[in-house]
Structure formats: C-alpha cells, structure tokens
Short mmCIF file of C-alpha atoms (C1' of nucleotides) in Angstrom, two decimals:
data_model
loop_
_atom_site.label_atom_id
_atom_site.label_comp_id
_atom_site.label_asym_id
_atom_site.label_seq_id
_atom_site.Cartn_x
_atom_site.Cartn_y
_atom_site.Cartn_z
CA MET A 260 124.24 64.82 94.91
CA SER A 261 121.68 66.73 92.90
CA ALA A 262 122.16 69.43 95.49
CA SER A 263 125.71 69.72 94.23
CA ARG A 264 124.24 71.69 91.36
CA ASP A 265 123.95 74.67 93.65
CA GLU A 266 127.17 74.16 95.55
CA ILE A 267 129.67 76.96 95.37
CA HIS A 268 133.12 75.55 94.86
CA ILE A 269 136.03 76.91 96.85
CA LEU A 270 139.54 76.38 95.54
CA GLU A 271 141.97 77.10 98.36
CA ASP A 272 145.00 75.26 99.64
CA ASP A 273 144.95 76.68 103.16
CA PRO A 274 142.36 74.77 105.23
CA LEU A 275 142.01 77.68 107.64
CA VAL A 276 141.08 80.19 104.94
CA ALA A 277 138.87 77.66 103.19
CA GLY A 278 136.99 77.08 106.43
CA THR A 279 136.52 80.80 106.97
CA VAL A 280 135.16 81.33 103.48
CA ALA A 281 132.92 78.27 103.66
CA ARG A 282 131.48 79.32 107.00
CA ALA A 283 130.85 82.86 105.75
CA LEU A 284 128.95 81.60 102.72
CA GLU A 285 127.03 78.93 104.59
CA GLU A 286 125.91 81.47 107.13
CA TYR A 287 124.13 83.24 104.27
CA GLY A 288 122.51 80.08 102.97
CA PHE A 289 124.94 78.89 100.33
CA ALA A 290 126.07 75.30 100.09
CA THR A 291 129.82 74.98 99.58
CA ARG A 292 132.36 72.38 98.61
CA TRP A 293 136.04 72.64 99.24
CA PHE A 294 138.76 71.69 96.75
CA ARG A 295 142.35 71.67 97.81
CA THR A 296 143.98 71.39 94.37
CA ALA A 297 143.32 72.81 90.94
CA GLY A 298 143.21 69.36 89.39
CA GLU A 299 140.36 68.16 91.58
CA LEU A 300 138.36 71.31 91.01
CA LEU A 301 138.75 71.30 87.24
CA ALA A 302 137.79 67.65 87.06
CA ALA A 303 134.68 68.21 89.14
CA ALA A 304 133.74 71.39 87.32
CA ALA A 305 134.09 69.72 83.93
CA ARG A 306 131.73 66.93 84.92
CA HIS A 307 129.26 69.06 86.76
CA PRO A 308 129.74 72.84 86.54
CA PRO A 309 128.92 74.72 89.75
CA PRO A 310 127.20 78.10 89.58
CA LEU A 311 130.31 79.79 90.92
CA VAL A 312 133.91 79.08 91.87
CA VAL A 313 135.87 81.07 94.44
CA VAL A 314 139.52 80.83 93.45
CA ASP A 315 142.61 81.59 95.47
CA LEU A 316 145.59 82.51 93.34
CA GLY A 317 148.35 81.09 95.54
CA LEU A 318 148.07 77.40 94.79
CA PRO A 319 150.66 74.64 95.18
CA ASP A 320 150.02 72.60 92.08
CA ARG A 321 149.17 75.19 89.49
CA ASP A 322 148.96 78.92 88.86
CA GLY A 323 145.55 80.26 89.80
CA MET A 324 145.36 82.33 86.64
CA ASP A 325 145.56 79.18 84.57
CA VAL A 326 142.62 77.81 86.51
CA VAL A 327 140.60 80.95 85.82
CA ARG A 328 141.41 80.77 82.13
CA GLU A 329 140.55 77.11 81.87
CA LEU A 330 137.33 77.48 83.86
CA HIS A 331 136.26 80.29 81.60
CA GLN A 332 136.90 78.18 78.51
CA THR A 333 135.56 74.80 79.59
CA ALA A 334 132.96 75.19 82.28
CA ASP A 335 130.24 77.84 82.08
CA CYS A 336 130.33 79.11 85.61
CA GLY A 337 130.95 82.31 87.53
CA VAL A 338 134.46 82.93 88.81
CA LEU A 339 135.43 85.08 91.77
CA ILE A 340 139.10 85.52 92.60
CA LEU A 341 139.73 85.79 96.33
CA THR A 342 143.36 86.28 97.08
CA GLY A 343 145.97 88.05 99.12
CA ARG A 344 147.81 89.23 96.02
CA ASP A 345 146.90 92.90 95.95
CA ILE A 346 148.69 93.90 92.77
CA VAL A 347 147.01 95.95 90.09
CA SER A 348 148.41 93.92 87.23
CA ASP A 349 147.05 90.77 88.84
CA ARG A 350 143.61 92.30 89.19
CA VAL A 351 143.64 93.41 85.58
CA LEU A 352 144.86 90.06 84.37
CA GLY A 353 142.32 88.12 86.39
CA LEU A 354 139.42 90.19 85.12
CA GLU A 355 140.67 90.02 81.54
CA LEU A 356 140.89 86.25 81.78
CA GLY A 357 137.19 86.14 82.51
CA ALA A 358 136.87 86.38 86.26
CA ASP A 359 133.63 88.07 87.31
CA ASP A 360 135.17 89.76 90.32
CA TYR A 361 138.40 90.11 92.24
CA VAL A 362 138.34 90.45 96.03
CA VAL A 363 141.42 90.99 98.17
CA LYS A 364 141.95 89.39 101.57
CA PRO A 365 141.22 90.14 104.27
CA PHE A 366 137.65 90.13 103.04
CA GLU A 367 134.45 91.27 104.65
CA PRO A 368 131.99 88.34 104.67
CA ARG A 369 128.94 90.47 103.96
CA GLU A 370 130.60 92.13 101.00
CA LEU A 371 131.82 88.82 99.62
CA VAL A 372 128.31 87.44 99.83
CA ALA A 373 126.87 90.54 98.18
CA ARG A 374 129.34 90.24 95.31
CA ILE A 375 128.60 86.53 94.91
CA ARG A 376 124.87 87.20 94.89
CA SER A 377 125.42 89.88 92.27
CA ILE A 378 127.27 87.45 90.00
CA LEU A 379 124.66 84.72 90.46
CA ARG A 380 121.84 87.14 89.81
CA ARG A 381 123.37 88.28 86.54
CA ARG A 382 123.99 84.74 85.42
CA ALA A 383 120.46 83.67 86.29
CA HIS A 384 118.84 86.48 84.27
CA PRO A 385 121.22 87.26 81.42
CA ALA A 386 118.50 88.99 79.41
CA THR A 387 117.99 91.75 81.93
CA GLY A 388 121.56 91.88 83.12
CA GLY A 389 120.42 90.56 86.47
CA ALA A 390 117.80 93.21 86.88
CA ALA A 391 115.40 91.82 89.38
CA HIS A 392 111.92 92.44 88.11
CA ARG A 393 110.52 94.24 91.10
CA VAL A 394 106.89 95.01 91.73
CA ALA A 395 105.61 97.22 94.53
CA VAL A 396 102.65 95.94 96.52
CA PHE A 397 100.67 98.33 98.68
CA GLU A 398 97.16 97.90 100.02
CA ASP A 399 95.46 95.97 97.23
CA TRP A 400 97.45 97.64 94.49
CA ARG A 401 100.45 96.42 92.56
CA TYR A 402 102.77 98.63 90.53
CA ASP A 403 105.45 97.58 88.07
CA PRO A 404 107.88 100.47 87.59
CA GLY A 405 109.45 98.76 84.57
CA SER A 406 106.28 98.89 82.50
CA PHE A 407 104.47 101.75 84.27
CA THR A 408 101.65 99.30 84.94
CA LEU A 409 99.28 99.81 87.85
CA ILE A 410 97.18 96.77 88.74
CA ALA A 411 94.08 97.13 90.91
CA GLY A 412 92.86 94.55 93.37
CA ASP A 413 90.34 93.21 90.88
CA GLY A 414 93.08 92.68 88.32
CA ALA A 415 92.32 95.71 86.17
CA GLU A 416 95.51 97.01 84.59
CA GLU A 417 96.30 100.58 83.69
CA ILE A 418 99.32 102.13 82.02
CA LEU A 419 100.36 105.37 83.66
CA GLY A 420 101.74 108.33 81.78
CA ALA A 421 105.41 109.19 82.24
CA ALA A 422 104.74 111.99 84.72
CA GLU A 423 102.36 110.03 86.92
CA ALA A 424 104.68 107.03 86.80
CA ARG A 425 107.64 109.04 88.05
CA LEU A 426 105.53 110.54 90.79
CA LEU A 427 104.20 107.21 92.01
CA LEU A 428 107.69 105.69 91.94
CA CYS A 429 108.94 108.60 94.06
CA PHE A 430 106.30 107.85 96.68
CA LEU A 431 106.84 104.09 96.62
CA GLU A 432 110.60 104.42 97.08
CA LYS A 433 110.16 106.49 100.20
CA PRO A 434 106.85 105.59 101.82
CA ASN A 435 105.81 107.13 105.12
CA ARG A 436 108.14 110.06 104.60
CA VAL A 437 107.28 113.64 103.85
CA LEU A 438 108.42 114.50 100.34
CA SER A 439 108.83 118.08 99.21
CA ARG A 440 107.56 119.24 95.87
CA GLU A 441 111.14 119.56 94.64
CA GLN A 442 111.80 115.92 95.47
CA LEU A 443 108.59 114.82 93.78
CA ALA A 444 109.34 116.89 90.69
CA GLY A 445 112.87 115.52 90.44
CA THR A 446 114.37 118.96 89.99
CA ALA A 447 115.94 121.38 92.40
CA ASP A 448 114.56 124.61 91.02
CA LEU A 449 110.81 124.78 90.99
CA ALA A 450 109.08 128.02 90.13
CA PRO A 451 107.84 129.55 93.38
CA PHE A 452 104.17 129.17 92.49
CA ASP A 453 104.34 126.05 90.37
CA ARG A 454 101.19 124.03 90.93
CA SER A 455 101.92 121.19 88.54
CA ILE A 456 102.86 118.82 91.36
CA ASP A 457 99.57 119.48 93.10
CA VAL A 458 97.66 118.66 89.94
CA ARG A 459 99.67 115.52 89.38
CA VAL A 460 99.01 114.42 92.95
CA SER A 461 95.34 115.16 92.48
CA ARG A 462 95.22 113.00 89.37
CA LEU A 463 97.21 110.22 90.99
CA ARG A 464 94.82 110.26 93.93
CA LYS A 465 91.86 109.94 91.62
CA ARG A 466 93.53 107.01 89.89
CA LEU A 467 94.08 105.31 93.25
CA ASN A 468 90.51 106.03 94.37
CA ASP A 469 91.87 108.20 97.14
CA ASP A 470 89.42 110.80 98.40
CA SER A 471 91.32 114.04 98.72
CA GLN A 472 89.03 115.27 101.50
CA SER A 473 90.26 112.49 103.76
CA PRO A 474 92.95 110.65 101.83
CA HIS A 475 94.25 107.41 103.27
CA LEU A 476 97.09 106.88 100.79
CA ILE A 477 98.62 110.19 99.73
CA LYS A 478 98.26 112.68 102.56
CA THR A 479 98.93 116.39 102.34
CA VAL A 480 101.42 117.90 104.77
CA TYR A 481 100.50 121.55 104.96
CA GLY A 482 103.46 123.74 104.10
CA ALA A 483 105.82 120.84 103.42
CA GLY A 484 104.66 118.41 100.76
CA TYR A 485 103.01 115.00 100.62
CA VAL A 486 103.35 111.59 102.27
CA LEU A 487 102.47 108.15 101.00
CA SER A 488 101.02 106.74 104.18
CA VAL A 489 100.97 102.99 103.62
CA GLY A 490 103.28 100.02 103.93
CA VAL A 491 105.03 99.05 100.69
CA ARG A 492 106.37 95.59 100.01
CA TRP A 493 108.65 94.94 97.03
CA GLU A 494 108.11 91.59 95.37
CA THR A 495 110.85 90.20 93.21
CA GLY A 496 110.50 87.78 90.35
CA MET B 1068 126.08 110.87 66.50
CA SER B 1069 125.66 107.13 66.16
CA ALA B 1070 128.76 106.68 68.30
CA SER B 1071 126.72 107.86 71.25
CA ARG B 1072 125.40 104.32 71.40
CA ASP B 1073 128.64 103.28 73.05
CA GLU B 1074 129.12 106.29 75.26
CA ILE B 1075 129.77 105.49 78.90
CA HIS B 1076 127.90 107.93 81.12
CA ILE B 1077 129.62 109.41 84.13
CA LEU B 1078 127.51 110.82 86.96
CA GLU B 1079 129.74 112.96 89.14
CA ASP B 1080 129.28 116.41 90.64
CA ASP B 1081 132.98 117.21 91.01
CA PRO B 1082 134.36 118.36 87.64
CA LEU B 1083 137.87 117.40 88.64
CA VAL B 1084 137.01 113.80 89.41
CA ALA B 1085 134.77 113.58 86.37
CA GLY B 1086 137.64 114.75 84.19
CA THR B 1087 140.00 112.21 85.69
CA VAL B 1088 137.59 109.35 85.13
CA ALA B 1089 136.74 110.49 81.62
CA ARG B 1090 140.40 110.79 80.66
CA ALA B 1091 141.18 107.36 82.09
CA LEU B 1092 138.40 105.75 80.09
CA GLU B 1093 139.11 107.66 76.91
CA GLU B 1094 142.73 106.64 77.07
CA TYR B 1095 141.54 103.07 76.74
CA GLY B 1096 139.25 103.79 73.82
CA PHE B 1097 135.92 104.44 75.49
CA ALA B 1098 133.73 107.38 74.57
CA THR B 1099 132.35 109.15 77.62
CA ARG B 1100 129.72 111.69 78.50
CA TRP B 1101 129.57 113.64 81.71
CA PHE B 1102 126.41 114.34 83.73
CA ARG B 1103 126.49 116.63 86.71
CA THR B 1104 123.09 115.87 88.19
CA ALA B 1105 120.99 112.76 88.67
CA GLY B 1106 118.03 114.31 86.90
CA GLU B 1107 119.92 114.90 83.68
CA LEU B 1108 121.41 111.42 83.68
CA LEU B 1109 118.11 109.67 84.35
CA ALA B 1110 116.40 111.66 81.61
CA ALA B 1111 119.11 110.79 79.09
CA ALA B 1112 119.25 107.13 80.13
CA ALA B 1113 115.49 106.76 79.82
CA ARG B 1114 115.57 108.01 76.24
CA HIS B 1115 118.61 106.06 75.17
CA PRO B 1116 120.28 103.77 77.70
CA PRO B 1117 124.08 103.76 77.61
CA PRO B 1118 125.92 100.46 77.95
CA LEU B 1119 127.23 101.52 81.35
CA VAL B 1120 126.92 104.28 83.94
CA VAL B 1121 129.66 105.17 86.41
CA VAL B 1122 127.89 106.63 89.46
CA ASP B 1123 129.33 108.65 92.30
CA LEU B 1124 127.33 108.33 95.50
CA GLY B 1125 127.91 111.82 96.91
CA LEU B 1126 125.50 113.83 94.81
CA PRO B 1127 123.97 117.18 95.58
CA ASP B 1128 120.47 116.76 94.20
CA ARG B 1129 119.67 113.16 95.04
CA ASP B 1130 120.91 110.10 96.86
CA GLY B 1131 123.16 108.06 94.58
CA MET B 1132 121.56 104.82 95.74
CA ASP B 1133 118.21 106.04 94.45
CA VAL B 1134 119.84 106.61 91.09
CA VAL B 1135 121.23 103.08 91.06
CA ARG B 1136 117.87 101.62 91.93
CA GLU B 1137 116.02 103.66 89.35
CA LEU B 1138 118.55 102.99 86.61
CA HIS B 1139 118.27 99.33 87.36
CA GLN B 1140 114.50 99.36 87.11
CA THR B 1141 113.85 101.65 84.18
CA ALA B 1142 116.92 101.69 81.99
CA ASP B 1143 118.61 98.39 81.32
CA CYS B 1144 122.28 99.22 81.57
CA GLY B 1145 125.38 98.30 83.51
CA VAL B 1146 126.10 100.25 86.71
CA LEU B 1147 129.44 100.75 88.38
CA ILE B 1148 129.56 102.67 91.65
CA LEU B 1149 132.73 104.73 91.98
CA THR B 1150 132.84 106.56 95.27
CA GLY B 1151 134.82 107.65 98.24
CA ARG B 1152 132.36 106.08 100.67
CA ASP B 1153 134.28 103.03 101.82
CA ILE B 1154 131.67 101.53 104.13
CA VAL B 1155 130.78 97.85 104.00
CA SER B 1156 127.07 98.46 104.38
CA ASP B 1157 127.19 100.87 101.43
CA ARG B 1158 128.96 98.31 99.30
CA VAL B 1159 126.44 95.63 100.19
CA LEU B 1160 123.51 97.94 99.59
CA GLY B 1161 124.84 99.13 96.25
CA LEU B 1162 125.42 95.61 94.99
CA GLU B 1163 122.02 94.46 96.23
CA LEU B 1164 120.35 97.33 94.42
CA GLY B 1165 121.76 96.02 91.18
CA ALA B 1166 125.14 97.67 90.74
CA ASP B 1167 127.52 95.45 88.78
CA ASP B 1168 130.57 96.59 90.71
CA TYR B 1169 131.67 98.91 93.50
CA VAL B 1170 135.05 100.65 93.28
CA VAL B 1171 136.45 102.90 96.00
CA LYS B 1172 138.44 106.06 95.32
CA PRO B 1173 141.26 106.60 94.83
CA PHE B 1174 140.99 104.21 91.94
CA GLU B 1175 143.59 102.68 89.68
CA PRO B 1176 142.69 103.57 86.07
CA ARG B 1177 143.81 100.24 84.66
CA GLU B 1178 141.75 98.31 87.19
CA LEU B 1179 138.72 100.50 86.61
CA VAL B 1180 138.96 99.86 82.90
CA ALA B 1181 139.39 96.13 83.47
CA ARG B 1182 136.28 96.04 85.64
CA ILE B 1183 134.30 98.04 83.10
CA ARG B 1184 135.42 95.73 80.32
CA SER B 1185 134.37 92.77 82.43
CA ILE B 1186 130.88 94.20 82.89
CA LEU B 1187 130.50 95.05 79.22
CA ARG B 1188 131.76 91.64 78.16
CA ARG B 1189 129.24 89.87 80.36
CA ARG B 1190 126.40 92.03 79.15
CA ALA B 1191 127.30 91.65 75.48
CA HIS B 1192 127.92 87.93 75.47
CA PRO B 1193 124.46 86.39 75.95
CA ALA B 1194 122.96 88.49 73.16
CA THR B 1195 125.54 87.86 70.45
CA GLY B 1196 126.70 84.42 71.50
CA GLY B 1197 123.70 82.31 70.58
CA ALA B 1198 123.27 82.11 66.83
CA ALA B 1199 120.69 79.44 67.54
CA HIS B 1200 117.39 79.33 65.73
CA ARG B 1201 115.00 80.99 68.11
CA VAL B 1202 111.26 81.49 67.88
CA ALA B 1203 109.30 83.82 70.12
CA VAL B 1204 105.94 82.65 71.44
CA PHE B 1205 103.53 85.19 72.87
CA GLU B 1206 99.79 84.89 73.36
CA ASP B 1207 98.75 82.75 70.41
CA TRP B 1208 101.39 84.17 68.11
CA ARG B 1209 104.74 82.82 67.05
CA TYR B 1210 107.49 84.90 65.47
CA ASP B 1211 110.66 83.71 63.81
CA PRO B 1212 113.12 86.62 63.72
CA GLY B 1213 115.36 84.71 61.34
CA SER B 1214 112.83 84.63 58.54
CA PHE B 1215 110.65 87.58 59.60
CA THR B 1216 107.76 85.13 59.75
CA LEU B 1217 104.77 85.85 61.98
CA ILE B 1218 102.44 82.91 62.56
CA ALA B 1219 98.94 83.46 63.89
CA GLY B 1220 97.08 81.08 66.17
CA ASP B 1221 95.15 79.59 63.25
CA GLY B 1222 98.38 78.83 61.44
CA ALA B 1223 98.26 81.71 58.98
CA GLU B 1224 101.76 82.88 58.16
CA GLU B 1225 102.87 86.35 57.21
CA ILE B 1226 106.23 87.74 56.19
CA LEU B 1227 106.95 91.07 57.83
CA GLY B 1228 108.81 93.90 56.18
CA ALA B 1229 112.26 94.80 57.46
CA ALA B 1230 111.12 97.79 59.50
CA GLU B 1231 108.22 95.99 61.13
CA ALA B 1232 110.45 93.00 61.84
CA ARG B 1233 113.06 95.12 63.62
CA LEU B 1234 110.37 96.81 65.65
CA LEU B 1235 108.70 93.57 66.72
CA LEU B 1236 112.05 92.05 67.64
CA CYS B 1237 112.78 95.09 69.78
CA PHE B 1238 109.57 94.56 71.71
CA LEU B 1239 110.03 90.81 72.05
CA GLU B 1240 113.54 91.17 73.43
CA LYS B 1241 112.39 93.46 76.19
CA PRO B 1242 108.76 92.66 76.97
CA ASN B 1243 107.00 94.42 79.83
CA ARG B 1244 109.43 97.32 79.71
CA VAL B 1245 108.80 100.83 78.55
CA LEU B 1246 110.84 101.43 75.41
CA SER B 1247 111.59 104.93 74.18
CA ARG B 1248 111.25 105.87 70.55
CA GLU B 1249 115.03 106.10 70.32
CA GLN B 1250 115.35 102.53 71.50
CA LEU B 1251 112.69 101.33 69.09
CA ALA B 1252 114.29 103.22 66.22
CA GLY B 1253 117.74 101.94 67.11
CA THR B 1254 119.31 105.38 66.94
CA ALA B 1255 120.15 108.02 69.48
CA ASP B 1256 119.26 111.09 67.48
CA LEU B 1257 115.66 111.19 66.45
CA ALA B 1258 114.27 114.36 64.99
CA PRO B 1259 112.16 116.03 67.64
CA PHE B 1260 108.93 115.65 65.68
CA ASP B 1261 109.66 112.37 63.95
CA ARG B 1262 106.47 110.33 63.79
CA SER B 1263 107.80 107.34 61.88
CA ILE B 1264 107.92 105.17 65.01
CA ASP B 1265 104.30 105.93 65.73
CA VAL B 1266 103.33 104.90 62.24
CA ARG B 1267 105.34 101.70 62.49
CA VAL B 1268 103.69 100.86 65.81
CA SER B 1269 100.30 101.58 64.35
CA ARG B 1270 100.99 99.19 61.47
CA LEU B 1271 102.36 96.52 63.76
CA ARG B 1272 99.28 96.81 65.96
CA LYS B 1273 97.03 96.32 63.00
CA ARG B 1274 98.96 93.25 61.98
CA LEU B 1275 98.61 91.83 65.51
CA ASN B 1276 94.89 92.65 65.62
CA ASP B 1277 95.54 95.01 68.51
CA ASP B 1278 92.90 97.68 68.92
CA SER B 1279 94.73 100.94 69.53
CA GLN B 1280 91.85 102.37 71.56
CA SER B 1281 92.40 99.74 74.23
CA PRO B 1282 95.40 97.74 73.13
CA HIS B 1283 96.24 94.58 75.01
CA LEU B 1284 99.62 93.91 73.43
CA ILE B 1285 101.45 97.13 72.54
CA LYS B 1286 100.42 99.86 74.93
CA THR B 1287 101.22 103.55 74.64
CA VAL B 1288 103.03 105.30 77.48
CA TYR B 1289 102.28 108.96 77.06
CA GLY B 1290 105.46 111.00 77.17
CA ALA B 1291 107.78 107.99 77.23
CA GLY B 1292 107.25 105.43 74.49
CA TYR B 1293 105.59 102.03 74.17
CA VAL B 1294 105.51 98.76 76.08
CA LEU B 1295 104.78 95.22 74.94
CA SER B 1296 102.56 94.01 77.73
CA VAL B 1297 102.62 90.23 77.44
CA GLY B 1298 104.76 87.30 78.49
CA VAL B 1299 107.23 86.08 75.85
CA ARG B 1300 108.71 82.60 75.74
CA TRP B 1301 111.65 81.80 73.46
CA GLU B 1302 111.69 78.37 71.91
CA THR B 1303 114.92 77.06 70.53
CA GLY B 1304 115.47 74.48 67.80
"C1'" DC C 1491 107.81 99.92 31.33
"C1'" DA C 1492 103.95 99.10 34.41
"C1'" DT C 1493 102.71 97.25 38.69
"C1'" DC C 1494 102.96 96.10 43.37
"C1'" DG C 1495 104.20 96.26 48.14
"C1'" DC C 1496 106.83 98.51 51.70
"C1'" DC C 1497 108.19 102.48 53.93
"C1'" DG C 1498 108.60 107.38 55.50
"C1'" DA C 1499 106.50 112.01 55.53
"C1'" DT C 1500 102.57 114.81 56.23
"C1'" DA C 1501 98.16 116.29 57.87
"C1'" DC C 1502 94.23 116.27 60.72
"C1'" DG C 1503 91.43 114.56 64.48
"C1'" DA C 1504 91.68 112.52 69.19
"C1'" DT C 1505 93.78 112.16 73.59
"C1'" DT C 1506 96.51 113.56 77.57
"C1'" DC C 1507 99.12 116.82 80.16
"C1'" DG C 1508 100.70 121.33 82.17
"C1'" DT C 1509 98.88 125.86 83.26
"C1'" DT C 1510 95.72 128.96 84.94
"C1'" DA C 1511 91.90 130.56 87.61
"C1'" DC C 1512 88.94 130.09 91.10
"C1'" DA C 1513 87.01 127.63 95.16
"C1'" DT C 1514 88.26 125.59 99.39
"C1'" DT C 1515 90.95 124.51 103.39
"C1'" DG C 1516 94.25 125.31 107.09
"C1'" DC C 1517 96.65 128.29 110.27
"C1'" DG C 1518 97.68 132.45 113.10
"C1'" DC C 1519 95.92 136.28 115.33
"C1'" DC C 1520 92.64 139.17 117.66
"C1'" DG D 1303 84.43 132.51 116.84
"C1'" DG D 1304 85.75 135.86 113.11
"C1'" DC D 1305 89.00 137.57 110.05
"C1'" DG D 1306 93.00 137.62 106.82
"C1'" DC D 1307 96.50 135.37 104.44
"C1'" DA D 1308 98.78 131.60 102.54
"C1'" DA D 1309 98.52 126.90 100.90
"C1'" DT D 1310 95.99 123.39 98.59
"C1'" DG D 1311 92.18 120.96 95.36
"C1'" DT D 1312 90.61 120.79 90.89
"C1'" DA D 1313 87.69 122.22 86.73
"C1'" DA D 1314 88.64 124.15 82.45
"C1'" DC D 1315 91.41 125.45 78.77
"C1'" DG D 1316 95.29 125.57 75.58
"C1'" DA D 1317 99.47 123.10 74.28
"C1'" DA D 1318 101.84 119.00 73.46
"C1'" DT D 1319 101.54 114.25 72.26
"C1'" DC D 1320 99.60 110.46 69.81
"C1'" DG D 1321 96.68 107.48 66.03
"C1'" DT D 1322 96.33 106.81 61.46
"C1'" DA D 1323 94.54 107.91 56.68
"C1'" DT D 1324 96.67 109.34 52.79
"C1'" DC D 1325 100.18 110.23 49.51
"C1'" DG D 1326 104.50 109.75 47.14
"C1'" DG D 1327 109.17 107.62 46.62
"C1'" DC D 1328 111.70 103.58 45.93
"C1'" DG D 1329 113.12 99.01 44.82
"C1'" DA D 1330 111.51 94.43 43.37
"C1'" DT D 1331 109.07 91.88 40.11
"C1'" DG D 1332 106.90 90.48 35.91
#
DNA sequence: CATCGCCGATACGATTCGTTACATTGCGCC
DNA sequence: GGCGCAATGTAACGAATCGTATCGGCGATG
C-alpha cells in the first residue's frame, strides 16, 4: 500500500503489451501497476498520484490524449506516452498537452528505462533540473566540480581557481588514461612550446601533496602527456 | 543584448545542419546562437548559461558526451542531444549523463520544437509556479526574499537594499555552485572591467560577517566568479 | 532645502595566474 | 658509462584578477 507511492502506473488495454512493459520496468527495479481503462487510472491517480504514468494512446474507453491532458491538470505526475501511433502531429500534440516524453513502439527496454529515469530525476530535483550533484572520490580526496571544492581526507576544504578546476576535472573524467596537453588545455591549437600546462600540473600536484619526483597520482608520460593513476568513484547525492 | 538570455545554443560542427536547426527554431520564435566547437560553447555557457543547448555528438575537438556531462555539472541548463548516432547504448548513456532528450536525425522540425518547448516548460515551471512565502535558512541566518529581511542568529533583523537582496537571492537559489559575474548581475553583457559585482559581494560579505581573507560563506573562485558554500533549506509558510 | 542611506565608479594594494628562464630528467647513440 | 638533445619541473617575475576604502550621484525623507 504505502509502496504504491513509488509504483509506476501503466495504462494499456492490450494485456500482452502491458506485460512486456511491466516486465521491462520491473527488471530495472521499478514497481508497476497495470490499469486497463482510463477511468480506473484517473480515479487511482486522483486519490494517490504515482510518480509516473506510461500511457498508450489507443484505448477502448477514451482517447489517450484526453487522459494526458487530464493527468497534467489534476494529478502532479510524470507522463510518458508509449504508443504505436508514429505520426508527427500526434507527437507534437502529446508533448504540448504536457507529456514528458513520447516513445514509439516497438520500444527498446533499456531506452525506455533511461527515459523514465530521466523524467523521475528531473521531478525529484526540480531546482537543479535533475542535475545529479556528483562528487568525485579518489584516494582520500573528494572533489565537487560544481563548486570547484577540493576536500582533503581530514576535512579541509579548498576552492580551486578556474584553471586548476578545469584541469582536475579533465583528469577525473578520464582516469588511468594518457591525456595530451591539448586535451588538458581544452583547445586544439597549443603553441609548440607552451609550458602553461606543465606549470598547472605542477601546482595541482603540490595541492594534492603529490611528489613530482615519484608522483603516485598524476604521472608524467614522457613525450605524450600526463595520467591520473588512481581509481575514481563518482558519488551522487 | 538582453535577448541573449533566451538564446538557444546549438553545438554542431556541420554548418549545413546548424543552419537547418537554427532556421527551424527561429521559425517558431526562438533566438539561436551557433557554436562550432565544444570549447567555445562551454566557455560561453559557463559565463552565462542559456536555457537550452542542442548538442551534436559527432564533434571534431571533443567527445559530445563529455560536453553533456560537463554542461550538466557546471552550467545549469537544459540539454537536448540531436545526432545521427542511432545506437541504443548511446541514447541510454546520453540520458543517464543528464540530457533531457535524445533526438535522432533526420529530425522533424515541429517535433524538435515540441520537445524543446516541453523541456523549457518543465524547467520554467517550478521557479515561477510557487508564489508561496518562502524563507531561506542557512547557517544561523534566515532570509525572507519577499521583504528583503535578513535575520541573524540572535534575532537582529536587517532590511537589505535592492541590489544586495538580488545578489543574496541569486546565491541562495544556487548554493554550492560557481556563479559567474554575469549570472550574479543578471545580465549577459557586463563591461569587461566592471567591478560592481565585486563591490556588492564585498558588502554582502560584511553584512554576513564573512571574513574575505578566509570566507566560509561566499568564496571567491579566481577567474570564474563566486560560490555560496553552505547548505540552504527553504521553509515555507 | 538639508540630510541620510544606498549604490556604482574609481583607485590602490593584495592575491593569483601565465610566462619565462633555468635546472633537472629521460632517452638515444656511440 | 658518457655525451647531446629534447622534454619536463618549478622558482621568479610581470600581468591579470580581486578586495575594499573612498567619493559622488541619486532618490527618499524630514
């Protein structure tokens, strides 16, 4: 019962399709509940709005578009249209009526789940537009690329400058890979004897307490570039 | 000029495709701006985030997925991937990285516009919808943006001026994020050597008893802007 | 009209960053 | 190993960025 709060509602008259959708979602950890008619769904959604409704447009008792419109007005829940009607005007109409997405059958389960997750994420964090607040964790360091904040193991916080922040983010996005100076600078045309990257790396090393004689974090690859040689885990939330 | 606030940014290396997309959007009343390389787009978005970016994945200078990830982390704007790569794993990855939608070429202009409108609508709604009386609580401060009233921990109340109030609200709405001077000023075109934001920040710091030598609330990000480094809770009622 | 508070502009000192110069290291060759 | 050349590390310096004291304009207020 209270679990019904997180149930994704499926409105679909064909039991076969409904089963396929339900199985796809449940395989990825979602709880589902099947409604055969628009009336039942709207009644349930009015009493207890689900986080998301997957709507088929070809219904026996009522036009699916009406359902989308009414859901958007009464219940405050995500709406994903999943239908065989592959007509541009339908897509436009559905989206204009407030649907969050429009997927055409036959659908790919993984993509459907990704789109549903995207909708749920945005609805859960409206302030950030669903931007997951990600923090990189490596060794005993933590780095928040949103606020350029580097946190040491003892909890000491430091704000990096823009240049150092971009450099560190470059490394953290592609750890254990050799990165050329062009990649680290973020521009294709570096002056042939530009040493600014080297200096930035030197300063970043100092900030990370990395001895440049025998670095264990940022290692030099002679003639190629640099590597961040450490496992990086991205924490969300 | 000030209209640039609503410009949709298009990241696309092929001028032909970029022109097609731009014309489609402009026909429906959107202002657009074209970027040929990821570097240019990211630089512009960091200074003044557009409401939405349309990203092509096949870029010369950088992987499009990296752009999506970085946009999602640093700028706070909508992202729509528009690409020829019709691979399920790409779609899933793009959506997981924070893209709001994924459209495959060749695209139908009307549908593209409908999807863009849907994204913009969702992003605009939570901000404007609630006219509720909100109060921000951070550290031992409380701030009422409706009456420009700042209340200290000991109960002392102060009325902020209009400029300081706008600035503080800016910070409180996006805490723990680096905000550029353009964002804090609320305009896209700041004079290159305009110091007014710095002065406003300095005054706001003084009012919040924040020592600028080692600030714990509003921290300076050299070369980028400022960040409010504290948790903010919004009380309603 | 005088006063007051708020705000933006300016100027000057303080801080950080990119550049340069030099020391050091790595690699190939004999 | 010894030598030469190219690549890298970084201290030091000048340039860019930032903090804020100060001043003047402007509207509100008495």
